């Protein structure tokens, strides 16, 4: 499986949790795509949420948008347990989580215009519908989560 690129220096400009270190995001992404067991996948899922969100409050920061893009981009070539970790994080972020109140609007990475963070996040994940359908059809560890995610992004 190919490894996603590390979070670039450009991502530093995105608002993120105050507890993050300079490597929190890249380590969480690396951990996700290195997952080779259920235990590693569960830990990676938690690492992603802690790097982009306040897991206890169920809120996320602007950094969630580029991280979600990287997770989605790497999904097709990821191992089954890496897919599980990534899809579980995406289910939480698109389903029960909301943006931090002061982070509900973000400037679009493409147009520079203000957009709703939640809508941008769900739209990014929606681009992965074909991959998610393939994951469901494969019946692996992420199949049930991918089914849930497809329902959430409808």
Short mmCIF file of C-alpha atoms in Angstrom, two decimals:
data_model
loop_
_atom_site.label_atom_id
_atom_site.label_comp_id
_atom_site.label_asym_id
_atom_site.label_seq_id
_atom_site.Cartn_x
_atom_site.Cartn_y
_atom_site.Cartn_z
CA UNK A 1 0.00 0.00 0.00
CA UNK A 2 1.27 3.45 -0.81
CA UNK A 3 1.82 5.88 2.01
CA UNK A 4 0.08 9.28 1.95
CA UNK A 5 2.28 12.31 1.80
CA UNK A 6 3.12 13.93 5.10
CA UNK A 7 1.08 16.96 6.09
CA UNK A 8 2.84 19.82 4.39
CA UNK A 9 4.06 23.02 5.99
CA UNK A 10 1.02 24.69 4.39
CA UNK A 11 -1.24 22.80 6.80
CA UNK A 12 0.34 24.63 9.71
CA UNK A 13 -1.78 27.63 8.72
CA UNK A 14 -4.98 25.73 9.54
CA UNK A 15 -6.43 26.19 13.04
CA UNK A 16 -5.91 23.08 15.13
CA UNK A 17 -6.21 21.94 18.75
CA UNK A 18 -3.94 23.79 21.19
CA UNK A 19 -2.56 20.46 22.50
CA UNK A 20 -1.10 19.51 19.11
CA UNK A 21 2.64 19.38 18.70
CA UNK A 22 4.23 20.24 15.32
CA UNK A 23 4.08 16.52 14.43
CA UNK A 24 0.69 15.50 15.90
CA UNK A 25 -1.13 15.56 12.58
CA UNK A 26 1.53 13.85 10.47
CA UNK A 27 2.07 11.18 13.15
CA UNK A 28 -1.67 10.46 13.32
CA UNK A 29 -1.88 10.08 9.53
CA UNK A 30 1.20 7.86 9.44
CA UNK A 31 -0.19 5.75 12.29
CA UNK A 32 -3.49 5.37 10.46
CA UNK A 33 -1.95 4.01 7.27
CA UNK A 34 0.46 1.77 9.18
CA UNK A 35 -2.44 0.02 10.97
CA UNK A 36 -2.11 -3.75 10.60
CA UNK A 37 -4.49 -4.95 13.35
CA UNK A 38 -7.75 -3.98 14.99
CA UNK A 39 -5.94 -2.64 18.07
CA UNK A 40 -3.64 -0.47 15.93
CA UNK A 41 -6.61 0.78 13.88
CA UNK A 42 -8.60 1.74 16.97
CA UNK A 43 -5.59 3.62 18.38
CA UNK A 44 -5.01 5.35 15.02
CA UNK A 45 -8.67 6.38 14.81
CA UNK A 46 -8.31 8.01 18.24
CA UNK A 47 -5.03 9.68 17.18
CA UNK A 48 -6.72 11.24 14.13
CA UNK A 49 -9.59 12.58 16.22
CA UNK A 50 -7.20 13.97 18.84
CA UNK A 51 -5.11 15.68 16.13
CA UNK A 52 -8.05 17.44 14.43
CA UNK A 53 -10.76 17.62 17.08
CA UNK A 54 -11.78 17.88 20.69
CA UNK A 55 -12.80 14.23 20.91
CA UNK A 56 -14.65 14.70 24.23
CA UNK A 57 -16.69 17.68 23.02
CA UNK A 58 -17.27 16.20 19.55
CA UNK A 59 -15.96 19.30 17.78
CA UNK A 60 -13.28 19.75 15.12
CA UNK A 61 -10.96 22.47 13.87
CA UNK A 62 -10.04 23.77 10.39
CA UNK A 63 -7.14 21.26 10.24
CA UNK A 64 -9.80 18.55 9.79
CA UNK A 65 -10.36 19.62 6.17
CA UNK A 66 -6.87 18.91 4.77
CA UNK A 67 -6.56 15.79 6.94
CA UNK A 68 -9.87 14.44 5.64
CA UNK A 69 -8.65 15.12 2.10
CA UNK A 70 -5.47 13.12 2.78
CA UNK A 71 -7.40 10.25 4.38
CA UNK A 72 -9.78 10.08 1.41
CA UNK A 73 -6.96 10.28 -1.14
CA UNK A 74 -5.12 7.36 0.48
CA UNK A 75 -8.18 5.13 1.08
CA UNK A 76 -8.13 3.20 -2.22
CA UNK A 77 -4.62 1.81 -1.72
CA UNK A 78 -4.75 1.44 2.07
CA UNK A 79 -4.67 -1.90 3.88
CA UNK A 80 -7.99 -3.18 5.31
CA UNK A 81 -7.17 -2.09 8.88
CA UNK A 82 -5.92 1.30 7.70
CA UNK A 83 -9.20 1.73 5.83
CA UNK A 84 -11.03 0.83 9.04
CA UNK A 85 -9.14 3.49 11.05
CA UNK A 86 -9.65 6.18 8.42
CA UNK A 87 -13.32 5.41 7.78
CA UNK A 88 -14.10 5.30 11.50
CA UNK A 89 -12.59 8.78 11.88
CA UNK A 90 -14.56 10.01 8.87
CA UNK A 91 -17.81 8.59 10.31
CA UNK A 92 -17.24 10.55 13.52
CA UNK A 93 -16.22 13.78 11.78
CA UNK A 94 -19.09 13.73 9.26
CA UNK A 95 -21.67 12.22 11.59
CA UNK A 96 -21.78 13.21 15.22
CA UNK A 97 -19.02 15.86 15.32
CA UNK A 98 -19.52 19.56 14.54
CA UNK A 99 -17.02 22.38 13.94
CA UNK A 100 -15.76 24.26 16.99
CA UNK A 101 -18.12 27.28 17.19
CA UNK A 102 -15.38 29.79 16.29
CA UNK A 103 -14.20 27.52 13.45
CA UNK A 104 -17.50 26.97 11.61
CA UNK A 105 -16.35 29.03 8.60
CA UNK A 106 -13.12 28.52 6.65
CA UNK A 107 -11.66 30.20 3.59
CA UNK A 108 -11.90 27.78 0.68
CA UNK A 109 -8.50 26.32 -0.23
CA UNK A 110 -9.43 26.74 -3.92
CA UNK A 111 -11.40 30.00 -4.17
CA UNK A 112 -10.33 31.76 -0.96
CA UNK A 113 -13.99 32.58 -0.28
CA UNK A 114 -15.59 31.82 3.11
CA UNK A 115 -17.39 28.47 3.21
CA UNK A 116 -19.05 26.39 5.94
CA UNK A 117 -16.45 23.96 7.30
CA UNK A 118 -18.95 21.14 7.87
CA UNK A 119 -20.27 21.38 4.30
CA UNK A 120 -16.74 21.45 2.89
CA UNK A 121 -15.76 18.41 4.98
CA UNK A 122 -18.80 16.36 3.91
CA UNK A 123 -18.31 17.41 0.27
CA UNK A 124 -14.68 16.22 0.44
CA UNK A 125 -15.75 12.83 1.80
CA UNK A 126 -18.57 12.58 -0.76
CA UNK A 127 -15.94 12.54 -3.51
CA UNK A 128 -14.91 9.12 -2.13
CA UNK A 129 -18.29 7.44 -2.65
CA UNK A 130 -16.90 5.01 -5.29
CA UNK A 131 -14.05 3.97 -2.97
CA UNK A 132 -16.44 3.58 -0.04
CA UNK A 133 -18.73 1.40 -2.17
CA UNK A 134 -15.74 -0.76 -3.11
CA UNK A 135 -14.83 -1.10 0.59
CA UNK A 136 -18.41 -2.17 1.37
CA UNK A 137 -18.31 -4.74 -1.44
CA UNK A 138 -14.99 -6.16 -0.25
CA UNK A 139 -16.57 -7.11 3.08
CA UNK A 140 -13.42 -6.41 5.10
CA UNK A 141 -13.04 -4.77 8.50
CA UNK A 142 -14.15 -1.35 7.22
CA UNK A 143 -17.27 -2.55 5.35
CA UNK A 144 -19.80 -1.77 8.09
CA UNK A 145 -18.20 1.62 8.81
CA UNK A 146 -18.14 2.47 5.10
CA UNK A 147 -21.86 1.61 4.88
CA UNK A 148 -22.51 3.99 7.80
CA UNK A 149 -20.39 6.71 6.21
CA UNK A 150 -22.24 6.43 2.89
CA UNK A 151 -25.53 6.93 4.78
CA UNK A 152 -24.15 9.95 6.68
CA UNK A 153 -22.95 11.78 3.54
CA UNK A 154 -26.18 11.32 1.55
#
